Amino acid sequence: MKAGLVTFYHIHHYGALLQAAATALAVESLGAECEIIDYFVNQDNRLFVPPKGPSSAAADAHTALHYKALRNRWLRFEAFSREHLPISPRRFESLEELRRTDLPYDLILSGSDQIWNPKIFPNGQFDPVFFGAFSQRRKIAYAPSFGIPRVPDEMEDRLRDWLAQYSHLSARERQGREIIRQLTGRDAPMVLDPTLLLTAEQWESMAAPLSIQGGYILCYCISKPGAVTPYVDRLAKETGLPVVQLCGARRRVHPKARLILDAGPAEFLRLFRNAAFVCTNSFHGTVFSVQFQRPFFTSVAPAELAAPEHSRTFSLLSRLGLSGRVVGQGCTAGLLDNIDWSQPQRRLEAARQDSLAYLRAALEDRPYQPEPVSDERPGPVLADLSHCTGCTACQNVCPRDAISMTRDREGFAYPKVDPEACVGCGRCTAVCPALTERASKALPVVFAAWNKDGEVRRDSTSGGVFSALAEDVLEGGGVVFGAALDGRQHLHHIACFRKEDLWRLRGAKYVQSDLGETFREVKKCLETRPVLFSGTPCQVDGLYRYLGERPENLTTCDLVCQGVPSPGVWEDMVRVIESRKSRGLQTVRFRNKVEGWKNSHFTAVFEDGTVDSRPLFQTEYGRAFGRALFLRPCCYRCPYASMNRPGDFTLGDFWGLRPEELSDQQPWGVSLLLVNTAHGSHLFDRLRLGRMPFSPERAIAGNPRLASPINLPPDRAAFFAAYALEPFEQVLRKFCALPPLPVRAASKVLSPEVKAKIRKLIK
């Protein structure tokens, strides 16, 4: 049997050549012949290319300066290709040319890499060649990748037709598997990247000798190093080892790095094999760190951090139990933490045998039945780190107190199960909001609203509606639960029984509150009195899940929320503020109305009575919060960022009011009030409020978080990578300082379009 392999192989990219070589070797190890069809498309390996702009001209200038080394790299790629790639003797340059040729293959194998990514090709369309559209012979696929989260609607029909012609389909990532399932209804197994089908010994046999002696920190980045930079710097300081940079991207990652510009694939393999540590943002850099069992740290793109289930790096490392080696997340391993390779090696070998079993079945045209996967994770099923809101429903519902909330390296609390105390009752899984789909509700009724008591409004963040609601509940003998700062500036939920204490609950607090056992306290109070609970929508939903019902004497108020900042970061900020002033903080107002509602101030009151007040977004903390730099991971995919709210009421600022609308009320704040339930409507009718109805569209226009979550900022991972390793003052200077004066001046003058062009130019 002879297979014709269509894949990326010609471009001088380490991953492309190595995956092509691995695919061919894997097929041959299973008793079949394999030949790479020499289809030349969109692959230009010339050292100098015609300049298309400043960036390509700069690249050519860099090539000229390092011509000898880069010429040697080119020759080494060509030599590796000749030695290790079984390429067809004839080159094809079009689909039509392939169709006209009598090809000597029994089947067509669509191989790995992003061969099914339409964005790679110049016309932005799928290339039919990589679907074997030139042949009527049987077709199989091994680990192709779409490289996109979803297929454009106009391409679906054609893709569905092509996929239907495959006897065996597989995918490299979960998102590819999901695309195949949606279009064909078939469950495609998720198999390993071909580079993992070979053993470390097989790869070492292809590695070239190197002149570099002794241990070194290998840095291999194919884009801006970003979040791995502090790991390179700190490893160099802690270990005293030199930094060797294999140049995938043309920028130095460490001032003293030894640059390697002439490495071909064989030298690439040896550099990884001999490294003492590896820092990379390349998938294949991660793969070969694992293959050669090198201590490593890797970073991924912001989109992958936001949705790790769509990331090939997370897919691999989670499967191997090594997800803690991804930097810029709360579970990232310590700098010098050892890796016990015994379990990852067992898992890798099992996955390798499973992937080879699929490939053998595909080659032999018989059904593939995957081995059952045993779940080695002890304890109950809880939401993963990218979905967990920290609502504490699981902790509060546990009858054995087997769950505690423990902070991670980002300063957020997550549930931790004590396996000795857990009895496996499953209550924690049942109440978890992140594991349960929410039912849709009718659109809320929208109002602009304000408290008629001017003093209350001045003391509130927006229009003082929360105070009117709280006072009504207290007058009925009830209790109000909300977030308050204590003397250590730690934010936690408290119970308020008197109107005189409501000031503690007023005002926005830009940090996630500690709920502790608040849900249990709420449940106990509900036995004897009305309760008002105010919090973020995920906290409100968590309370309802914990209670298992919507008690008639419970009123809830959720907040229009951009996301919750890290309590750990906030507490470090408090220490910095106190250190700079050499005095302790007494209280903080995140949005003080010293200059009115629309020019909020961050006001710090110190123990000696002195006050420091500045516009919020001129402070380090305010700027970082405005950029959503240190929000909880789930906030960037928040399911509550919609008009489908869990609370009886939703409160926020009614931004976007025109000057002529409610002009008498605007200087001291106007609340956005959504009435979401019949219970809320009944209570709303008796509140002493000024009010004016508006359309839902107006609410969303001023508060986009009622329509979609905030985007994950591209430097969040870099921030938390630095936060894990560097002094906090240094982190603030790097990420939160005011831009230089010329930049600030330009930002006021230049249009958004011009700014976008400048950012694109300097990337």
PDB file of N, CA, C and O in Angstrom, residues 684-726:
ATOM      1  N   PHE A 684     -40.527  47.208  43.082  1.00  0.00           N
ATOM      2  CA  PHE A 684     -40.156  48.476  42.451  1.00  0.00           C
ATOM      3  C   PHE A 684     -41.280  49.512  42.563  1.00  0.00           C
ATOM      4  O   PHE A 684     -41.035  50.705  42.753  1.00  0.00           O
ATOM      5  N   ASP A 685     -42.523  49.053  42.466  1.00  0.00           N
ATOM      6  CA  ASP A 685     -43.665  49.972  42.477  1.00  0.00           C
ATOM      7  C   ASP A 685     -43.752  50.782  43.768  1.00  0.00           C
ATOM      8  O   ASP A 685     -44.329  51.881  43.781  1.00  0.00           O
ATOM      9  N   ARG A 686     -43.183  50.270  44.863  1.00  0.00           N
ATOM     10  CA  ARG A 686     -43.318  50.996  46.125  1.00  0.00           C
ATOM     11  C   ARG A 686     -42.043  51.749  46.540  1.00  0.00           C
ATOM     12  O   ARG A 686     -42.015  52.385  47.592  1.00  0.00           O
ATOM     13  N   LEU A 687     -40.987  51.700  45.691  1.00  0.00           N
ATOM     14  CA  LEU A 687     -39.757  52.404  46.030  1.00  0.00           C
ATOM     15  C   LEU A 687     -39.906  53.899  45.801  1.00  0.00           C
ATOM     16  O   LEU A 687     -40.519  54.338  44.822  1.00  0.00           O
ATOM     17  N   ARG A 688     -39.305  54.690  46.694  1.00  0.00           N
ATOM     18  CA  ARG A 688     -39.355  56.148  46.593  1.00  0.00           C
ATOM     19  C   ARG A 688     -38.211  56.616  45.691  1.00  0.00           C
ATOM     20  O   ARG A 688     -37.134  56.997  46.158  1.00  0.00           O
ATOM     21  N   LEU A 689     -38.461  56.564  44.394  1.00  0.00           N
ATOM     22  CA  LEU A 689     -37.429  56.871  43.406  1.00  0.00           C
ATOM     23  C   LEU A 689     -37.970  57.812  42.337  1.00  0.00           C
ATOM     24  O   LEU A 689     -39.156  57.760  41.983  1.00  0.00           O
ATOM     25  N   GLY A 690     -37.072  58.649  41.787  1.00  0.00           N
ATOM     26  CA  GLY A 690     -37.359  59.288  40.525  1.00  0.00           C
ATOM     27  C   GLY A 690     -37.082  58.286  39.418  1.00  0.00           C
ATOM     28  O   GLY A 690     -36.165  57.475  39.522  1.00  0.00           O
ATOM     29  N   ARG A 691     -37.847  58.316  38.358  1.00  0.00           N
ATOM     30  CA  ARG A 691     -37.691  57.271  37.336  1.00  0.00           C
ATOM     31  C   ARG A 691     -38.152  57.765  35.974  1.00  0.00           C
ATOM     32  O   ARG A 691     -39.007  58.654  35.867  1.00  0.00           O
ATOM     33  N   MET A 692     -37.575  57.170  34.925  1.00  0.00           N
ATOM     34  CA  MET A 692     -38.011  57.442  33.560  1.00  0.00           C
ATOM     35  C   MET A 692     -37.724  56.197  32.727  1.00  0.00           C
ATOM     36  O   MET A 692     -36.608  55.681  32.743  1.00  0.00           O
ATOM     37  N   PRO A 693     -38.723  55.682  31.992  1.00  0.00           N
ATOM     38  CA  PRO A 693     -38.508  54.458  31.196  1.00  0.00           C
ATOM     39  C   PRO A 693     -37.659  54.731  29.954  1.00  0.00           C
ATOM     40  O   PRO A 693     -37.702  55.815  29.371  1.00  0.00           O
ATOM     41  N   PHE A 694     -36.891  53.703  29.579  1.00  0.00           N
ATOM     42  CA  PHE A 694     -36.084  53.750  28.357  1.00  0.00           C
ATOM     43  C   PHE A 694     -36.163  52.388  27.678  1.00  0.00           C
ATOM     44  O   PHE A 694     -36.593  51.392  28.280  1.00  0.00           O
ATOM     45  N   SER A 695     -35.710  52.328  26.454  1.00  0.00           N
ATOM     46  CA  SER A 695     -35.704  51.064  25.712  1.00  0.00           C
ATOM     47  C   SER A 695     -34.500  50.217  26.116  1.00  0.00           C
ATOM     48  O   SER A 695     -33.474  50.746  26.556  1.00  0.00           O
ATOM     49  N   PRO A 696     -34.575  48.895  25.971  1.00  0.00           N
ATOM     50  CA  PRO A 696     -33.399  48.044  26.225  1.00  0.00           C
ATOM     51  C   PRO A 696     -32.201  48.442  25.363  1.00  0.00           C
ATOM     52  O   PRO A 696     -31.053  48.321  25.806  1.00  0.00           O
ATOM     53  N   GLU A 697     -32.460  48.911  24.138  1.00  0.00           N
ATOM     54  CA  GLU A 697     -31.349  49.306  23.255  1.00  0.00           C
ATOM     55  C   GLU A 697     -30.544  50.449  23.860  1.00  0.00           C
ATOM     56  O   GLU A 697     -29.312  50.492  23.732  1.00  0.00           O
ATOM     57  N   ARG A 698     -31.217  51.381  24.523  1.00  0.00           N
ATOM     58  CA  ARG A 698     -30.501  52.492  25.153  1.00  0.00           C
ATOM     59  C   ARG A 698     -29.650  51.998  26.320  1.00  0.00           C
ATOM     60  O   ARG A 698     -28.556  52.502  26.570  1.00  0.00           O
ATOM     61  N   ALA A 699     -30.155  51.016  27.046  1.00  0.00           N
ATOM     62  CA  ALA A 699     -29.376  50.450  28.149  1.00  0.00           C
ATOM     63  C   ALA A 699     -28.088  49.818  27.641  1.00  0.00           C
ATOM     64  O   ALA A 699     -27.004  50.031  28.186  1.00  0.00           O
ATOM     65  N   ILE A 700     -28.210  49.049  26.567  1.00  0.00           N
ATOM     66  CA  ILE A 700     -27.046  48.363  26.013  1.00  0.00           C
ATOM     67  C   ILE A 700     -26.061  49.352  25.405  1.00  0.00           C
ATOM     68  O   ILE A 700     -24.845  49.187  25.531  1.00  0.00           O
ATOM     69  N   ALA A 701     -26.572  50.402  24.768  1.00  0.00           N
ATOM     70  CA  ALA A 701     -25.699  51.387  24.134  1.00  0.00           C
ATOM     71  C   ALA A 701     -24.757  52.029  25.141  1.00  0.00           C
ATOM     72  O   ALA A 701     -23.581  52.292  24.845  1.00  0.00           O
ATOM     73  N   GLY A 702     -25.243  52.285  26.357  1.00  0.00           N
ATOM     74  CA  GLY A 702     -24.391  52.896  27.369  1.00  0.00           C
ATOM     75  C   GLY A 702     -23.615  51.900  28.192  1.00  0.00           C
ATOM     76  O   GLY A 702     -22.639  52.259  28.859  1.00  0.00           O
ATOM     77  N   ASN A 703     -24.037  50.639  28.178  1.00  0.00           N
ATOM     78  CA  ASN A 703     -23.388  49.588  28.973  1.00  0.00           C
ATOM     79  C   ASN A 703     -23.182  48.354  28.103  1.00  0.00           C
ATOM     80  O   ASN A 703     -24.008  47.430  28.118  1.00  0.00           O
ATOM     81  N   PRO A 704     -22.118  48.318  27.318  1.00  0.00           N
ATOM     82  CA  PRO A 704     -21.918  47.193  26.391  1.00  0.00           C
ATOM     83  C   PRO A 704     -21.782  45.839  27.079  1.00  0.00           C
ATOM     84  O   PRO A 704     -21.956  44.813  26.441  1.00  0.00           O
ATOM     85  N   ARG A 705     -21.499  45.831  28.393  1.00  0.00           N
ATOM     86  CA  ARG A 705     -21.409  44.548  29.095  1.00  0.00           C
ATOM     87  C   ARG A 705     -22.779  43.895  29.277  1.00  0.00           C
ATOM     88  O   ARG A 705     -22.870  42.770  29.759  1.00  0.00           O
ATOM     89  N   LEU A 706     -23.842  44.599  28.870  1.00  0.00           N
ATOM     90  CA  LEU A 706     -25.160  43.971  28.823  1.00  0.00           C
ATOM     91  C   LEU A 706     -25.367  43.216  27.519  1.00  0.00           C
ATOM     92  O   LEU A 706     -26.426  42.627  27.307  1.00  0.00           O
ATOM     93  N   ALA A 707     -24.364  43.249  26.644  1.00  0.00           N
ATOM     94  CA  ALA A 707     -24.467  42.556  25.358  1.00  0.00           C
ATOM     95  C   ALA A 707     -23.374  41.511  25.171  1.00  0.00           C
ATOM     96  O   ALA A 707     -23.601  40.468  24.564  1.00  0.00           O
ATOM     97  N   SER A 708     -22.182  41.773  25.686  1.00  0.00           N
ATOM     98  CA  SER A 708     -21.070  40.842  25.471  1.00  0.00           C
ATOM     99  C   SER A 708     -19.999  41.072  26.521  1.00  0.00           C
ATOM    100  O   SER A 708     -19.877  42.175  27.071  1.00  0.00           O
ATOM    101  N   PRO A 709     -19.175  40.046  26.800  1.00  0.00           N
ATOM    102  CA  PRO A 709     -18.086  40.210  27.764  1.00  0.00           C
ATOM    103  C   PRO A 709     -17.001  41.134  27.219  1.00  0.00           C
ATOM    104  O   PRO A 709     -16.891  41.354  26.011  1.00  0.00           O
ATOM    105  N   ILE A 710     -16.189  41.644  28.105  1.00  0.00           N
ATOM    106  CA  ILE A 710     -15.058  42.463  27.698  1.00  0.00           C
ATOM    107  C   ILE A 710     -13.988  41.577  27.085  1.00  0.00           C
ATOM    108  O   ILE A 710     -13.849  40.397  27.454  1.00  0.00           O
ATOM    109  N   ASN A 711     -13.241  42.105  26.125  1.00  0.00           N
ATOM    110  CA  ASN A 711     -12.187  41.327  25.478  1.00  0.00           C
ATOM    111  C   ASN A 711     -10.999  41.148  26.409  1.00  0.00           C
ATOM    112  O   ASN A 711     -10.663  42.040  27.199  1.00  0.00           O
ATOM    113  N   LEU A 712     -10.353  40.007  26.287  1.00  0.00           N
ATOM    114  CA  LEU A 712      -9.141  39.753  27.054  1.00  0.00           C
ATOM    115  C   LEU A 712      -8.010  40.604  26.497  1.00  0.00           C
ATOM    116  O   LEU A 712      -7.732  40.544  25.299  1.00  0.00           O
ATOM    117  N   PRO A 713      -7.369  41.445  27.317  1.00  0.00           N
ATOM    118  CA  PRO A 713      -6.292  42.297  26.798  1.00  0.00           C
ATOM    119  C   PRO A 713      -5.075  41.462  26.411  1.00  0.00           C
ATOM    120  O   PRO A 713      -4.765  40.466  27.073  1.00  0.00           O
ATOM    121  N   PRO A 714      -4.381  41.827  25.347  1.00  0.00           N
ATOM    122  CA  PRO A 714      -3.271  41.007  24.872  1.00  0.00           C
ATOM    123  C   PRO A 714      -2.112  40.886  25.847  1.00  0.00           C
ATOM    124  O   PRO A 714      -1.340  39.936  25.773  1.00  0.00           O
ATOM    125  N   ASP A 715      -1.981  41.844  26.791  1.00  0.00           N
ATOM    126  CA  ASP A 715      -0.842  41.779  27.716  1.00  0.00           C
ATOM    127  C   ASP A 715      -1.232  41.258  29.092  1.00  0.00           C
ATOM    128  O   ASP A 715      -0.460  41.388  30.043  1.00  0.00           O
ATOM    129  N   ARG A 716      -2.418  40.638  29.236  1.00  0.00           N
ATOM    130  CA  ARG A 716      -2.790  40.104  30.546  1.00  0.00           C
ATOM    131  C   ARG A 716      -1.814  39.013  30.996  1.00  0.00           C
ATOM    132  O   ARG A 716      -1.379  38.982  32.149  1.00  0.00           O
ATOM    133  N   ALA A 717      -1.501  38.091  30.106  1.00  0.00           N
ATOM    134  CA  ALA A 717      -0.586  37.004  30.478  1.00  0.00           C
ATOM    135  C   ALA A 717       0.779  37.556  30.855  1.00  0.00           C
ATOM    136  O   ALA A 717       1.409  37.081  31.807  1.00  0.00           O
ATOM    137  N   ALA A 718       1.253  38.558  30.114  1.00  0.00           N
ATOM    138  CA  ALA A 718       2.548  39.166  30.439  1.00  0.00           C
ATOM    139  C   ALA A 718       2.494  39.840  31.808  1.00  0.00           C
ATOM    140  O   ALA A 718       3.469  39.785  32.582  1.00  0.00           O
ATOM    141  N   PHE A 719       1.362  40.479  32.114  1.00  0.00           N
ATOM    142  CA  PHE A 719       1.217  41.110  33.429  1.00  0.00           C
ATOM    143  C   PHE A 719       1.348  40.063  34.527  1.00  0.00           C
ATOM    144  O   PHE A 719       2.114  40.231  35.485  1.00  0.00           O
ATOM    145  N   PHE A 720       0.592  38.970  34.429  1.00  0.00           N
ATOM    146  CA  PHE A 720       0.615  37.987  35.504  1.00  0.00           C
ATOM    147  C   PHE A 720       1.910  37.175  35.524  1.00  0.00           C
ATOM    148  O   PHE A 720       2.307  36.675  36.582  1.00  0.00           O
ATOM    149  N   ALA A 721       2.570  37.046  34.381  1.00  0.00           N
ATOM    150  CA  ALA A 721       3.892  36.413  34.383  1.00  0.00           C
ATOM    151  C   ALA A 721       4.872  37.268  35.181  1.00  0.00           C
ATOM    152  O   ALA A 721       5.655  36.760  35.998  1.00  0.00           O
ATOM    153  N   ALA A 722       4.835  38.586  34.940  1.00  0.00           N
ATOM    154  CA  ALA A 722       5.690  39.489  35.707  1.00  0.00           C
ATOM    155  C   ALA A 722       5.268  39.524  37.171  1.00  0.00           C
ATOM    156  O   ALA A 722       6.115  39.551  38.083  1.00  0.00           O
ATOM    157  N   TYR A 723       3.961  39.511  37.420  1.00  0.00           N
ATOM    158  CA  TYR A 723       3.433  39.551  38.784  1.00  0.00           C
ATOM    159  C   TYR A 723       3.918  38.350  39.601  1.00  0.00           C
ATOM    160  O   TYR A 723       4.148  38.456  40.813  1.00  0.00           O
ATOM    161  N   ALA A 724       4.085  37.208  38.941  1.00  0.00           N
ATOM    162  CA  ALA A 724       4.525  36.001  39.642  1.00  0.00           C
ATOM    163  C   ALA A 724       5.997  36.052  40.027  1.00  0.00           C
ATOM    164  O   ALA A 724       6.413  35.354  40.963  1.00  0.00           O
ATOM    165  N   LEU A 725       6.799  36.881  39.338  1.00  0.00           N
ATOM    166  CA  LEU A 725       8.248  36.805  39.508  1.00  0.00           C
ATOM    167  C   LEU A 725       8.912  38.103  39.955  1.00  0.00           C
ATOM    168  O   LEU A 725      10.018  38.059  40.507  1.00  0.00           O
ATOM    169  N   GLU A 726       8.285  39.243  39.710  1.00  0.00           N
ATOM    170  CA  GLU A 726       8.964  40.520  39.922  1.00  0.00           C
ATOM    171  C   GLU A 726       8.338  41.294  41.075  1.00  0.00           C
ATOM    172  O   GLU A 726       7.172  41.083  41.413  1.00  0.00           O
TER     173      GLU A 726
END
